XYZ file of C-alpha atoms in Angstrom:
516
model
C 124.438 63.338 112.143
C 122.004 60.529 110.758
C 118.808 62.106 109.275
C 115.734 60.363 108.109
C 113.135 61.644 106.170
C 109.981 59.748 105.876
C 108.090 60.452 102.641
C 108.919 61.915 99.246
C 105.625 63.953 97.901
C 105.533 67.957 97.976
C 106.345 67.994 101.819
C 109.236 65.516 101.766
C 110.798 66.904 98.743
C 111.220 70.378 100.302
C 112.018 69.184 103.277
C 114.919 67.283 101.696
C 116.063 70.302 99.582
C 116.536 72.305 102.697
C 118.413 69.692 104.501
C 120.616 69.289 101.502
C 121.372 73.090 101.819
C 123.010 72.506 105.294
C 124.009 68.924 105.674
C 126.332 66.638 103.223
C 124.068 64.043 101.495
C 125.512 61.026 102.900
C 124.004 61.755 106.220
C 120.491 61.928 104.833
C 118.055 59.582 103.606
C 114.475 59.661 102.260
C 112.300 56.233 102.380
C 109.245 56.747 99.931
C 106.727 53.942 99.890
C 105.911 54.540 96.367
C 108.127 54.354 93.222
C 107.828 58.320 92.419
C 107.775 61.744 94.035
C 104.712 62.707 92.410
C 102.594 61.114 95.278
C 98.465 61.612 94.691
C 99.565 63.899 91.790
C 101.021 61.416 89.624
C 97.684 59.666 88.044
C 95.172 62.262 87.957
C 92.332 62.393 85.622
C 92.731 64.630 82.358
C 89.940 66.526 83.729
C 90.971 67.272 87.196
C 91.547 70.936 88.324
C 93.008 71.570 91.580
C 91.823 74.507 93.924
C 94.967 76.134 94.731
C 96.804 78.227 91.803
C 99.974 77.308 90.355
C 101.508 80.855 91.305
C 100.869 80.411 95.287
C 101.335 76.832 95.642
C 104.823 76.754 93.906
C 108.161 76.702 96.343
C 109.657 80.087 96.446
C 112.967 78.341 96.090
C 111.785 76.757 92.565
C 109.536 79.517 90.947
C 108.870 78.354 87.293
C 105.932 81.268 86.542
C 108.467 83.869 85.354
C 110.111 81.947 82.778
C 107.353 79.618 81.549
C 104.514 81.815 81.588
C 103.086 81.813 77.663
C 99.742 82.963 76.163
C 98.802 79.327 76.161
C 100.355 78.192 79.695
C 99.554 80.577 82.275
C 100.901 79.797 86.035
C 98.167 82.009 87.172
C 95.734 79.538 87.024
C 95.005 76.281 88.236
C 97.206 73.121 88.172
C 95.488 70.652 85.837
C 95.443 67.183 85.243
C 99.173 65.898 86.692
C 100.677 69.084 86.145
C 101.448 69.334 89.859
C 103.022 65.987 89.596
C 105.252 67.346 86.664
C 106.367 70.566 88.796
C 107.199 67.756 91.584
C 109.297 66.013 89.156
C 111.113 69.202 87.751
C 111.719 70.187 91.410
C 113.633 66.779 92.320
C 115.522 66.521 89.212
C 116.810 70.575 89.360
C 117.933 69.606 93.094
C 119.220 66.253 92.231
C 116.999 64.921 95.251
C 116.454 61.456 93.857
C 120.027 60.452 94.622
C 118.955 60.670 98.443
C 115.494 58.626 98.264
C 114.835 54.857 98.579
C 111.843 53.955 96.882
C 109.454 51.173 97.621
C 110.389 51.417 101.565
C 107.492 52.219 103.935
C 107.503 53.364 107.560
C 105.937 50.727 109.857
C 106.935 51.939 113.136
C 108.784 54.502 115.173
C 109.957 54.555 118.368
C 112.286 56.668 120.782
C 115.132 54.994 122.191
C 117.158 57.610 124.474
C 117.802 60.675 122.093
C 117.501 58.850 119.056
C 114.690 57.336 117.227
C 114.718 53.528 115.875
C 112.632 53.247 112.670
C 110.786 50.094 111.509
C 110.832 50.027 107.614
C 109.797 47.378 105.179
C 111.288 46.948 101.893
C 109.951 44.276 99.511
C 108.368 42.436 102.129
C 111.511 42.536 104.195
C 111.990 44.417 107.483
C 114.916 46.358 108.540
C 115.579 48.465 111.676
C 117.632 51.652 111.495
C 118.314 54.296 113.883
C 118.604 58.150 113.248
C 119.495 61.074 115.246
C 116.680 63.143 113.891
C 113.624 62.428 111.479
C 111.422 64.362 109.518
C 107.852 62.980 109.151
C 106.186 63.976 105.967
C 103.695 61.551 105.144
C 100.888 64.252 105.597
C 97.326 63.166 106.076
C 96.106 59.688 104.940
C 92.593 59.188 103.603
C 89.784 57.967 106.227
C 89.465 54.007 105.677
C 86.012 53.132 104.743
C 83.740 52.059 106.767
C 82.335 48.039 107.303
C 79.594 47.913 104.674
C 76.950 45.291 104.827
C 75.100 43.892 102.015
C 77.864 43.397 99.894
C 77.787 46.971 98.479
C 81.108 47.390 96.168
C 83.160 50.270 98.004
C 86.047 52.250 96.111
C 88.018 55.487 96.141
C 88.394 55.318 92.378
C 85.546 56.359 90.233
C 87.160 55.463 86.806
C 84.981 52.982 84.793
C 81.774 53.567 86.654
C 78.775 53.601 84.413
C 75.194 52.412 84.331
C 75.254 52.473 88.139
C 73.474 54.081 90.996
C 76.219 55.515 92.972
C 76.365 57.336 96.463
C 79.609 59.128 97.077
C 79.682 59.860 100.944
C 81.692 62.992 102.084
C 81.453 66.903 101.793
C 85.001 67.651 100.669
C 86.432 68.964 97.469
C 87.508 65.302 96.599
C 84.326 63.888 97.086
C 82.557 66.869 95.217
C 85.180 66.002 92.413
C 84.157 62.435 92.075
C 80.459 62.865 92.529
C 80.757 65.628 89.849
C 82.718 63.526 87.606
C 80.462 60.373 87.870
C 77.418 62.656 87.137
C 78.529 63.526 83.632
C 75.958 62.378 80.942
C 78.178 60.064 79.230
C 78.441 57.814 82.111
C 74.973 57.272 82.495
C 74.938 57.110 86.401
C 72.294 58.168 88.913
C 74.618 59.868 91.845
C 73.847 60.994 94.898
C 76.150 62.813 97.418
C 75.759 61.942 100.895
C 76.350 64.807 103.515
C 75.809 64.837 107.354
C 75.598 68.474 107.653
C 76.183 71.672 105.206
C 79.573 72.658 103.954
C 81.188 75.901 102.786
C 81.293 76.275 99.187
C 83.498 79.015 98.207
C 83.700 80.238 94.597
C 86.714 78.966 92.757
C 86.796 82.147 90.677
C 86.012 85.432 92.709
C 82.562 86.919 91.271
C 84.270 90.605 91.029
C 87.525 90.169 89.609
C 86.791 87.050 87.709
C 90.480 85.598 89.074
C 91.114 82.718 91.241
C 89.724 83.536 94.619
C 93.331 83.090 95.918
C 94.493 86.456 94.177
C 91.870 88.469 96.715
C 93.397 87.168 99.789
C 96.473 89.555 101.066
C 98.013 90.690 104.111
C 95.619 93.943 104.516
C 92.902 91.389 104.506
C 94.081 89.448 106.983
C 95.243 92.012 109.293
C 91.759 92.409 110.516
C 90.502 90.981 113.748
C 89.150 87.143 112.700
C 85.487 87.893 114.431
C 85.284 91.213 112.413
C 86.263 89.130 109.101
C 83.633 86.339 110.001
C 80.853 89.307 110.283
C 81.562 90.986 107.495
C 82.486 87.781 105.140
C 79.497 86.280 105.978
C 77.233 88.758 105.086
C 79.421 89.043 101.746
C 78.605 85.675 100.854
C 74.972 86.082 101.423
C 74.978 89.035 99.002
C 77.120 86.879 96.602
C 74.907 83.930 96.710
C 71.201 86.024 96.807
C 72.234 88.579 93.641
C 74.692 86.483 91.543
C 72.564 87.704 88.742
C 73.243 91.512 89.726
C 77.196 90.694 90.010
C 76.931 89.215 86.562
C 75.565 92.442 85.140
C 78.033 94.508 87.000
C 80.936 92.170 86.037
C 80.466 90.248 83.010
C 83.963 88.416 83.576
C 81.930 86.339 85.963
C 81.952 82.485 86.004
C 80.355 80.807 82.940
C 76.981 79.790 84.888
C 76.272 83.444 85.447
C 74.942 83.167 81.848
C 72.607 79.925 82.560
C 68.850 80.594 82.454
C 66.812 81.502 85.525
C 66.110 77.940 86.456
C 69.602 76.845 86.220
C 70.644 79.863 88.460
C 67.360 79.563 91.104
C 68.402 76.010 91.890
C 72.105 76.442 92.164
C 71.523 79.769 94.518
C 68.842 77.490 96.326
C 71.316 74.807 97.079
C 74.262 77.328 97.897
C 72.130 78.895 100.413
C 70.939 75.414 101.872
C 74.329 74.255 102.120
C 75.615 77.566 103.746
C 72.856 77.817 106.221
C 73.576 74.204 107.513
C 77.608 74.146 107.661
C 78.836 74.236 111.103
C 81.408 76.890 112.373
C 81.967 80.499 111.551
C 83.177 81.542 108.047
C 87.000 81.656 108.757
C 87.222 78.568 111.099
C 85.854 75.845 109.395
C 87.265 74.274 105.767
C 85.887 75.506 102.610
C 85.259 73.311 99.615
C 86.368 75.441 96.279
C 85.338 72.592 93.898
C 82.125 74.549 93.331
C 81.314 73.066 89.995
C 79.488 70.083 91.549
C 76.456 72.703 92.331
C 76.119 73.179 88.303
C 75.548 69.196 88.173
C 73.144 69.758 91.022
C 71.183 72.675 89.189
C 71.032 70.533 85.989
C 69.884 67.793 87.876
C 72.287 65.265 87.252
C 73.338 65.132 90.946
C 71.268 64.806 93.902
C 72.374 65.713 97.272
C 70.788 63.769 100.361
C 71.619 63.267 103.810
C 73.185 60.321 105.930
C 72.190 56.754 105.657
C 69.458 55.742 107.958
C 71.306 52.904 109.716
C 74.532 50.853 108.850
C 72.962 49.193 105.959
C 73.909 51.936 103.542
C 70.748 51.051 101.340
C 68.351 53.637 102.837
C 69.031 57.376 103.320
C 67.531 60.617 104.794
C 67.120 63.420 102.632
C 68.938 66.491 102.868
C 66.085 67.963 105.221
C 65.716 64.697 107.162
C 62.313 64.776 106.722
C 61.930 61.448 104.823
C 63.636 58.185 103.767
C 65.094 57.439 100.433
C 65.558 53.878 99.663
C 68.473 53.609 97.147
C 70.283 50.235 97.432
C 73.206 51.712 95.461
C 75.461 49.514 93.244
C 78.465 51.371 94.131
C 79.734 53.334 97.330
C 82.560 55.910 97.021
C 83.973 56.935 100.443
C 85.943 60.334 100.332
C 85.062 61.249 103.919
C 88.296 63.313 104.784
C 91.760 62.902 106.123
C 93.513 61.548 109.278
C 96.608 61.779 111.089
C 98.739 58.294 111.078
C 101.111 59.329 113.872
C 99.346 57.114 116.435
C 99.276 54.376 114.017
C 103.348 54.542 113.553
C 104.223 55.220 117.091
C 101.833 52.677 118.889
C 99.677 55.658 120.068
C 102.519 57.486 122.024
C 102.579 60.545 119.744
C 99.911 62.525 118.967
C 99.187 65.851 116.951
C 98.987 68.162 120.151
C 102.803 66.973 121.006
C 104.140 69.207 118.576
C 105.184 72.741 118.861
C 103.688 74.797 116.240
C 102.658 71.620 114.747
C 106.072 70.607 113.527
C 108.358 70.106 116.564
C 108.232 67.309 118.825
C 108.079 68.915 122.639
C 109.369 65.903 124.376
C 112.522 65.738 122.137
C 112.973 68.297 119.304
C 114.781 65.956 116.772
C 111.444 64.929 115.668
C 109.496 67.151 113.002
C 106.350 67.145 110.936
C 106.074 68.614 107.821
C 102.798 68.857 105.893
C 100.317 67.801 109.014
C 98.813 71.262 109.287
C 95.955 71.706 107.057
C 95.227 75.342 106.343
C 91.387 76.580 106.522
C 91.693 78.376 103.306
C 95.200 78.012 101.497
C 97.590 75.221 100.690
C 99.718 72.757 101.926
C 102.897 73.055 99.913
C 103.815 76.814 100.545
C 102.868 75.814 104.334
C 105.153 72.888 104.186
C 108.067 74.963 102.426
C 108.124 77.554 105.437
C 107.764 74.503 107.916
C 110.850 72.695 106.580
C 112.766 76.091 106.644
C 112.037 76.501 110.344
C 112.603 73.064 111.350
C 115.847 72.590 109.211
C 117.052 75.915 110.564
C 116.460 74.506 114.484
C 118.158 70.980 113.939
C 120.903 73.017 112.465
C 121.269 75.730 115.087
C 120.621 78.466 112.942
C 117.391 79.021 114.802
C 116.534 78.482 118.461
C 113.401 77.869 119.887
C 112.183 80.761 122.198
C 112.183 80.955 125.923
C 109.445 78.950 127.676
C 108.350 77.154 124.358
C 106.832 74.221 126.252
C 104.491 76.387 128.252
C 103.441 78.510 125.078
C 102.651 75.587 123.467
C 100.206 74.350 126.233
C 98.441 77.657 126.000
C 98.735 77.812 121.843
C 97.188 74.247 121.987
C 94.086 75.575 124.150
C 93.527 78.661 121.827
C 93.642 76.340 118.860
C 91.021 73.838 120.124
C 88.721 76.648 121.330
C 89.205 78.448 117.740
C 88.204 75.389 115.576
C 85.626 73.619 117.811
C 84.110 72.010 115.091
C 87.274 70.572 114.011
C 88.659 67.332 115.538
C 92.454 68.672 116.171
C 93.439 65.293 117.207
C 93.052 64.490 113.870
C 93.870 67.482 111.622
C 95.865 70.479 112.687
C 93.984 73.463 111.549
C 95.820 76.593 110.970
C 94.786 80.036 109.058
C 97.252 79.863 106.567
C 99.656 82.991 106.347
C 99.019 83.778 110.271
C 100.838 80.517 110.785
C 103.361 80.945 108.077
C 104.177 84.611 109.533
C 104.223 83.361 113.035
C 107.170 80.774 111.762
C 108.695 83.524 109.661
C 108.763 85.845 112.872
C 110.819 83.407 115.122
C 113.101 83.061 111.792
C 113.606 86.820 111.338
C 112.369 86.675 107.884
C 109.015 88.617 108.092
C 108.670 91.421 105.809
C 108.069 95.074 107.444
C 108.579 98.577 106.305
C 111.484 98.660 108.280
C 113.604 95.774 106.978
C 112.102 96.340 103.336
C 113.301 100.021 103.120
C 110.993 100.542 100.180
C 107.454 101.529 100.551
C 106.457 100.365 96.813
C 107.786 96.749 97.498
C 106.349 96.848 100.981
C 102.924 97.959 99.402
C 103.282 94.948 97.052
C 103.817 92.569 99.710
C 100.919 93.870 101.992
C 98.349 94.004 98.768
C 99.425 90.994 96.387
C 98.507 87.428 96.574
C 99.965 85.822 99.623
C 102.705 83.621 98.857
C 106.210 82.432 99.881
C 107.488 84.607 97.800
C 107.085 87.471 100.519
C 109.844 86.608 103.041
C 113.161 88.107 103.369
C 115.564 85.013 102.889
C 117.918 84.141 100.209
C 115.026 83.538 97.846
C 113.534 87.013 98.130
C 113.516 88.809 94.460
C 112.436 92.510 94.938
C 112.263 92.890 91.164
C 110.046 89.791 91.158
C 107.771 91.430 93.941
C 107.684 94.703 92.235
C 106.428 93.242 89.212
C 103.277 91.299 90.783
C 99.889 92.636 90.259
C 97.031 93.927 92.932
C 93.990 92.317 92.038
C 91.820 93.618 94.864
C 89.415 96.401 93.901
C 90.557 99.756 94.493
C 87.078 100.589 96.223
C 87.794 97.784 98.522
C 91.272 98.676 99.218
C 90.323 101.805 100.494
C 87.575 100.706 102.592
C 89.685 98.382 104.206
C 92.269 100.919 104.688
C 90.124 103.253 106.084
C 88.810 100.677 108.437
C 91.863 99.566 109.514
C 93.152 103.256 110.456
C 89.904 103.828 112.444
C 89.451 100.666 114.141
C 92.937 99.022 114.935
C 95.319 101.908 114.869
C 97.891 99.923 116.931
C 97.970 96.737 115.346
C 98.178 98.358 112.233
C 101.312 100.324 113.337
C 102.843 96.909 114.657
C 102.426 95.327 111.161
C 104.423 98.256 109.714
C 107.585 97.886 112.047
């Protein structure tokens, strides 16, 4: 069998690793258009801080936190600068993956010919065609291309070197707010504006109660509740957190640094946090969140101003955020960070779309084309999602797992459910998932989902239910019971008790199903 992997970023690397566990290296080739496995993580600014923790983002088949944690280097914290790129380099070296990668080769087109796939590839300007029995597309989502801008305003996606300028950053995601916050530093002497079309959901990088990364308080007990109830309760907690931040700072002194700022700073930060929340489209757990919340500090310090969208296509005049007046800016630089898009249509001449893939990863027309890394968690990270997808799809290809009976009909219903659940997200462009609800769904089809019955230890099962969610939980060959038993529970005891009581009283049958 001849197998192609397209892309050698985090999704492509973990797919390549699992393929090499099953197939001989001679059968597999990975094509990467750059000359590195580090992808977008290879050239980060030194001050860059990711929004997924080192612990929850690492692959279960290559865990570094146990051996490498020191007081100076904690893998419970966030990746900084190019550290995740370092991790990917170490991952590739450990499993000798680079021997199967052709660097500098880009996919231009793929086409189904009978039951095989023909790829048009470009290598140093030369085109070549190759046919494969199976293809794993691991290119992920690409940055949206900047629209045509009139008046010759310079457009960039790279903020380095911009100073003494009027800058408008367009977009409301983590990349946009990171860039805006970076450019608003006093030493660059810029006038920076963040242009938003609507409100956005801003989640704290550190939880206000525990003072740990917010990832660490999301566990299986919390996610066992009906999403409507979680949306209702969560919305009210978020409002309480914003309005009573000073009270929380007194109760929980380990809160984030801005809790100690003066009243004027806190009042302005609180005002904008509430305003962005009030105008965000979609319910709490049904839209993407922005965890790069440091940009609110720049807003509170009046180094960064939030404005509305442009008045017209000239990009010189903008609405204010309330859309009550027009602001004339004539920016020196525009920075576009307007989200991501699928390139499937571009690769296939419009013949293949995200909605054509069962579980977001198996092509329904011919199950020898797979997507890895295209599913985007609402709250969560892509690397761990990609690892579960890689295990699942490689297992399907090798015959270790089988698609369930009636899977094509189930896919049609699932797609209708997904588009109804995430009405504010363009699901033709992005495949939205609830992180570990989705991963657990694949785990059940693989037979590696942990339950009390198959874990056979109440202590271990409780740790799986209550500790931060990671791929360490699944019962495959990488499951480490001792490591699991050492994990720390971060959710406060009073909240654990309350959630347990609600679960037992309100959802008894669902609770029992999750145990067994």
